[in-house]
Tab-separated table of C-alpha atoms in Angstrom:
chain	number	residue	atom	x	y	z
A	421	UNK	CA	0.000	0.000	0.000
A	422	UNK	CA	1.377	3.638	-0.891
A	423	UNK	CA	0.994	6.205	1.447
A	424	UNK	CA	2.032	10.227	1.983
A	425	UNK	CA	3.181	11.549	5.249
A	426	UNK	CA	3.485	15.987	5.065
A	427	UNK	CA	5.689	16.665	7.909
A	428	UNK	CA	4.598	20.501	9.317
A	429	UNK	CA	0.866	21.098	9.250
A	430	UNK	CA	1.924	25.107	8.900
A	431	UNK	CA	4.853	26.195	7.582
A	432	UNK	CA	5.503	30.135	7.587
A	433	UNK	CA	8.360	31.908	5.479
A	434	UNK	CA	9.177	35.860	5.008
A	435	UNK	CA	8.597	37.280	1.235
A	436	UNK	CA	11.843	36.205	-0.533
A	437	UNK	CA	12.585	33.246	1.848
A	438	UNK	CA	13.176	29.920	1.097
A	439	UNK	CA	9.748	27.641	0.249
A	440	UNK	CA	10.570	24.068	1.390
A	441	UNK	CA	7.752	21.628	1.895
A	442	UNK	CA	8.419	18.210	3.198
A	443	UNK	CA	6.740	15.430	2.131
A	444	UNK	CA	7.673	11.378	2.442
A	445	UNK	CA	6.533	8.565	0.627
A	446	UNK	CA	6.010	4.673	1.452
A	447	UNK	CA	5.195	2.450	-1.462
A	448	UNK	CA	5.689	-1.291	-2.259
A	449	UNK	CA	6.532	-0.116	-5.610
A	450	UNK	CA	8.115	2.635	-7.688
A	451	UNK	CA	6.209	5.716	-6.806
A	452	UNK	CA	4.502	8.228	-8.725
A	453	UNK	CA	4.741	11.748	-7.109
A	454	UNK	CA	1.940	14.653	-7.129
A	455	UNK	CA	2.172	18.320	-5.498
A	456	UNK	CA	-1.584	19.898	-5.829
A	457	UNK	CA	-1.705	23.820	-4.689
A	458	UNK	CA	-5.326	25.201	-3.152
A	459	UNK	CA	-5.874	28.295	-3.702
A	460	UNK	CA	-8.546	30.103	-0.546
A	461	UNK	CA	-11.856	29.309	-1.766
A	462	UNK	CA	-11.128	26.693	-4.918
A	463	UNK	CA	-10.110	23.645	-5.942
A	464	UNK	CA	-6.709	21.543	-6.064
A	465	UNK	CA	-4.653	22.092	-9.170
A	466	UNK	CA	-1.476	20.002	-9.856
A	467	UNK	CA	2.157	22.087	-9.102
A	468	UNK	CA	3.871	19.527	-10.363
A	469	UNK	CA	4.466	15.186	-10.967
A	470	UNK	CA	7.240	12.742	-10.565
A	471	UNK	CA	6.692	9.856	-12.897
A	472	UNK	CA	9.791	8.004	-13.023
A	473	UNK	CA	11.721	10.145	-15.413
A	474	UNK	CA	14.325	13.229	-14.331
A	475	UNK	CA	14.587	13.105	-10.499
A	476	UNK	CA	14.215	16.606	-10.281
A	477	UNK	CA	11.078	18.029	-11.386
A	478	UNK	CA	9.724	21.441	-12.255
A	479	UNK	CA	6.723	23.055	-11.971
A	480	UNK	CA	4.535	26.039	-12.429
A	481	UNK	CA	5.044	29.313	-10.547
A	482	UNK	CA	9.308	28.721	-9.867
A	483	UNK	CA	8.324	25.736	-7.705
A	484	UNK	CA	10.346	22.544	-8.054
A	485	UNK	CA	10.729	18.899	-6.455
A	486	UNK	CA	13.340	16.325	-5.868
A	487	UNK	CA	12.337	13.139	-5.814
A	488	UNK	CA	15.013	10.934	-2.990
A	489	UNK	CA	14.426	7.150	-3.553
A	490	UNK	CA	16.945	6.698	-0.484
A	491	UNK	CA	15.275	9.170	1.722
A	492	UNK	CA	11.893	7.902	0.579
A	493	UNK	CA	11.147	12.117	0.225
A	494	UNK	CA	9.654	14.515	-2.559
A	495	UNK	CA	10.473	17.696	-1.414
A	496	UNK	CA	8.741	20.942	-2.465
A	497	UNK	CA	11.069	23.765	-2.790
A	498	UNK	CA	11.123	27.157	-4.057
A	499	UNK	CA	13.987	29.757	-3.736
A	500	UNK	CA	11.850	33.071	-3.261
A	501	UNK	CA	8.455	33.359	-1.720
A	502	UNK	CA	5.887	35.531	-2.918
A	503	UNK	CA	2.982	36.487	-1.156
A	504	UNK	CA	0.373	35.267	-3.884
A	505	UNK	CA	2.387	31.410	-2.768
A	506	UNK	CA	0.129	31.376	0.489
A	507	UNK	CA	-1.749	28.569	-0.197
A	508	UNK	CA	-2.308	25.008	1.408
A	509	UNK	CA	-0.278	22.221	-0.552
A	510	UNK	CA	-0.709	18.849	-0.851
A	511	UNK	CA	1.686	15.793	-1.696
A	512	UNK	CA	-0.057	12.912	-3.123
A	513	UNK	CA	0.808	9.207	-4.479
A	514	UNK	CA	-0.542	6.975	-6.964
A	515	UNK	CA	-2.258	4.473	-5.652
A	516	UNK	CA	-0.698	1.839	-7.835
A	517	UNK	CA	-2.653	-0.919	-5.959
A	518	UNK	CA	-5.963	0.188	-7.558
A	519	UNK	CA	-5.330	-0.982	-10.936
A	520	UNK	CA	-4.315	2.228	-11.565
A	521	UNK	CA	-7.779	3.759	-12.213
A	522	UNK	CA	-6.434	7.130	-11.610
A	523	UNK	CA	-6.716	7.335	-7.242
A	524	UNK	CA	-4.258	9.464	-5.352
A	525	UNK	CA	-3.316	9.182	-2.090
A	526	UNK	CA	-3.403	12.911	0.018
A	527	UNK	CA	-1.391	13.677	2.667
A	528	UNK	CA	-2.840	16.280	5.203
A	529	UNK	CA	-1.869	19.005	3.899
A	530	UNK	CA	0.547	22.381	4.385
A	531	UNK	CA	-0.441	25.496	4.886
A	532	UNK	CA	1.822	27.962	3.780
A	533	UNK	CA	1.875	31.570	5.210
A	534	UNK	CA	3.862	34.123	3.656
A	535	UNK	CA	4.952	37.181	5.782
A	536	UNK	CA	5.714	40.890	4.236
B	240	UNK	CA	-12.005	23.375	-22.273
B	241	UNK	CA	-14.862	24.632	-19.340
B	242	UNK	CA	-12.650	22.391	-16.272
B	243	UNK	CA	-15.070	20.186	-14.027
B	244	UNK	CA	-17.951	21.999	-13.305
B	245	UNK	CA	-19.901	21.357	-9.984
B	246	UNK	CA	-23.224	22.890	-8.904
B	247	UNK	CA	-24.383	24.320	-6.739
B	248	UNK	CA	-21.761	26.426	-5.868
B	249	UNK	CA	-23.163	26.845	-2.493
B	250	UNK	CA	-25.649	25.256	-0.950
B	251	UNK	CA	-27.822	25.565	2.386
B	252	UNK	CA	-30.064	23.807	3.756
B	253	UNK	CA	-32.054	22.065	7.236
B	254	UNK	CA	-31.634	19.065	8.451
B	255	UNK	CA	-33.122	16.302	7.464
B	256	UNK	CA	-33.696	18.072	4.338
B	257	UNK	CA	-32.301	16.020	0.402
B	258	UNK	CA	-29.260	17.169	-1.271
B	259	UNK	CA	-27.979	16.592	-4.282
B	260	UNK	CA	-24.629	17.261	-5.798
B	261	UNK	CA	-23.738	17.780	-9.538
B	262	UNK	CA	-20.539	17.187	-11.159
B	263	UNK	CA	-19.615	17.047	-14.844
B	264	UNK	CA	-16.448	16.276	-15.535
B	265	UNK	CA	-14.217	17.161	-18.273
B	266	UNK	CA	-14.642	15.722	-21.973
B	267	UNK	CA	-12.830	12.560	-22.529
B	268	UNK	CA	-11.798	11.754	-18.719
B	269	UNK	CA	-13.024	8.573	-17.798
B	270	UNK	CA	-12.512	8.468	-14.113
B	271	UNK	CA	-14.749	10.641	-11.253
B	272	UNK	CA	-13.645	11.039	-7.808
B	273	UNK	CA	-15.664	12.946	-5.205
B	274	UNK	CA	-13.891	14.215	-2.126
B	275	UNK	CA	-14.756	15.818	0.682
B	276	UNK	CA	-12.815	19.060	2.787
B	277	UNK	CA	-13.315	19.691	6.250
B	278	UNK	CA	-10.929	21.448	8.867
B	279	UNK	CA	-11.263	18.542	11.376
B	280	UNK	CA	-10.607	15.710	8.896
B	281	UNK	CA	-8.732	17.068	6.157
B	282	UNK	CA	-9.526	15.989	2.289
B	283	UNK	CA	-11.342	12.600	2.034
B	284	UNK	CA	-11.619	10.654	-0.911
B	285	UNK	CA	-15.603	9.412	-0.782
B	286	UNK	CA	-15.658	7.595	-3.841
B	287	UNK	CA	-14.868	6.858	-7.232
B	288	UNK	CA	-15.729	5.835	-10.562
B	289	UNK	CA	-14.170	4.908	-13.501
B	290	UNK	CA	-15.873	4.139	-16.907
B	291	UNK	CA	-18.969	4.884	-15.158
B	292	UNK	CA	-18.432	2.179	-13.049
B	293	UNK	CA	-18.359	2.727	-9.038
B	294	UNK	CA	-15.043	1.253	-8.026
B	295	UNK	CA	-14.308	2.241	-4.527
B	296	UNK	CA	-16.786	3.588	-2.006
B	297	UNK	CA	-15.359	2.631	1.167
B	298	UNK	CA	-15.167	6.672	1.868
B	299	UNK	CA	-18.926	7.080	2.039
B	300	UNK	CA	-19.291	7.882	5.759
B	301	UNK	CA	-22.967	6.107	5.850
B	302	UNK	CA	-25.621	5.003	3.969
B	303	UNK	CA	-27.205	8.685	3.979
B	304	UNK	CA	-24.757	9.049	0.842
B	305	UNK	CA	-25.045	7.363	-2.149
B	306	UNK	CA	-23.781	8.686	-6.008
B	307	UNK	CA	-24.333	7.931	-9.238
B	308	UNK	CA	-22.890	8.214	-12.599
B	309	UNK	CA	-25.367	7.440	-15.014
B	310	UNK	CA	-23.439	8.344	-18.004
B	311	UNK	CA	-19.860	9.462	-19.014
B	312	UNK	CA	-20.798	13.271	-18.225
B	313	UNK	CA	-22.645	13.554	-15.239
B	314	UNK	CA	-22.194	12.571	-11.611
B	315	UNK	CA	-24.492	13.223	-8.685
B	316	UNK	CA	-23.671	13.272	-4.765
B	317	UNK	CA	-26.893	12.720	-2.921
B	318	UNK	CA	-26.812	12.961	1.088
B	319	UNK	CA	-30.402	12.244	2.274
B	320	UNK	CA	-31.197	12.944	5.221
B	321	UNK	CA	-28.605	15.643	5.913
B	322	UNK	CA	-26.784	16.618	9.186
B	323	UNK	CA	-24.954	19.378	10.787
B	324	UNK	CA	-22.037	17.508	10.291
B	325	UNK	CA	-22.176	17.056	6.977
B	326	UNK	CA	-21.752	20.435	6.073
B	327	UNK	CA	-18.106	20.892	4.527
B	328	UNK	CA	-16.951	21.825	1.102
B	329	UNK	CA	-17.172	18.583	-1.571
B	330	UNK	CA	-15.148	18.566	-4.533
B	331	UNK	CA	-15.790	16.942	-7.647
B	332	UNK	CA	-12.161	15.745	-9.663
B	333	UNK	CA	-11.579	13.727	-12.934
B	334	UNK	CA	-8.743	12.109	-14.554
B	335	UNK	CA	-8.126	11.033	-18.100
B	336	UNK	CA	-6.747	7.261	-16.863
B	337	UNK	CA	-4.816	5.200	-19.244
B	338	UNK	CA	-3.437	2.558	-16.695
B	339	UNK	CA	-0.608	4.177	-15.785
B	340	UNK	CA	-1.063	5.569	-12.738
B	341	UNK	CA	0.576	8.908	-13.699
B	342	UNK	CA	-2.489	10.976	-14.505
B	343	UNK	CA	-3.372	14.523	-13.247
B	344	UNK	CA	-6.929	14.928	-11.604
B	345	UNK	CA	-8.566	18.280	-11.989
B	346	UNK	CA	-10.734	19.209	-9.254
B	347	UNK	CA	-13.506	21.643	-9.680
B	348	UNK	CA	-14.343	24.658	-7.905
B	349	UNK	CA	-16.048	22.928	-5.083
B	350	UNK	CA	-19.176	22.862	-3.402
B	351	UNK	CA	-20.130	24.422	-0.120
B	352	UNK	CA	-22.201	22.737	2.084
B	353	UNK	CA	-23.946	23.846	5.558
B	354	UNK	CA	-26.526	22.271	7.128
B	355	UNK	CA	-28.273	23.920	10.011
């Protein structure tokens, strides 16, 4: 069984700080990676995916991932915050055991706060 | 393309009182998933379809729920009767799933729900 643990349930950084978002991984097989950004008041929309090509992935607005097979960890990182990254993020996982009908696996949740 | 749409957008109601979610999801995606957001519990999967077909509902909290996917674009989320504790914001996502295991779900804009 695959699942996501999202280590820091808040997470706040000064404008131009450092973004990094920790997520870890357990799966019985090779993983497939998600990072979904929410918005206040919509829905989830995908940052970014890991699907078993470069280890290092980029995404939309400057924010990247590293995907660690020996630290079992997908990282979110982004050099400089902006205010307009406050948002709550979510790591996710394939859930390969489902005969891959398309579930993901959610961890909790981040909430990122972004300071002036 | 118009993204999943979900209606109502917002939605209030008594107790005890029928309510029915909508949810049609984008052209071409053959998997449905229907989540649901509180602050207490987080995002829950509820259940999910693919090719129309209800594969997974062990999310529904109780037999007050049931949904339905009659055809490839249309889904409904029916809670009957509701309680205070359903209310909570339920999203509607869909996925374009080839087997892989890598595809994106886009999530609609949500539906908020309070029951008094």
């Amino acid at each position: 069984a695959q699942s996501v643990t999202q280590l820091g349930s808040h997470v706040s950084v000064s404008e131009g700080a450092l973004v990094l978002l920790r997520c870890n991984y357990s799966s019985s097989v090779p993983p497939y990676l998600f990072w979904y950004v929410q918005y206040p008041n919509q829905g989830l929309q995908l940052l970014l995916k890991y699907t078993s090509a470069a280890t290092l992935v980029k995404g939309i607005n400057g924010f990247e991932a590293e995907f660690k097979k020996s630290e079992t960890s997908f990282h979110l990182t982004k050099p400089s915050a902006h205010m307009s990254d406050a948002a709550e993020y979510f790591c996710a996982v394939s859930d390969r055991g489902s005969s891959n009908t398309g579930k993901l696996i959610f961890g909790q949740g981040t909430t990122l706060q972004v300071k002036p | 393309d118009a993204g999943v749409i979900q209606s109502p957008r917002h939605e209030v109601t008594e107790m005890g009182q029928e309510v029915t979610l909508r949810c049609k999801p984008i052209s071409g995606h053959n998997s449905l998933f229907w989540y649901r957001q509180t602050m207490m519990r987080g995002l829950e999967l509820l259940i999910y379809f693919n090719n129309n077909v209800p594969i997974d509902d062990s999310g529904m909290p109780e037999d007050r729920f049931s949904a339905k996917m009659p055809n490839a674009s249309f889904s409904t989320l029916k809670i009957q009767p509701s309680e205070p504790r359903d209310s909570a914001v339920y999203f509607c996502a869909s996925s374009s799933s080839g087997g892989a295991g890598t595809d994106t779900q886009y999530f609609g804009p949500g539906t908020r729900l309070t029951v008094l």
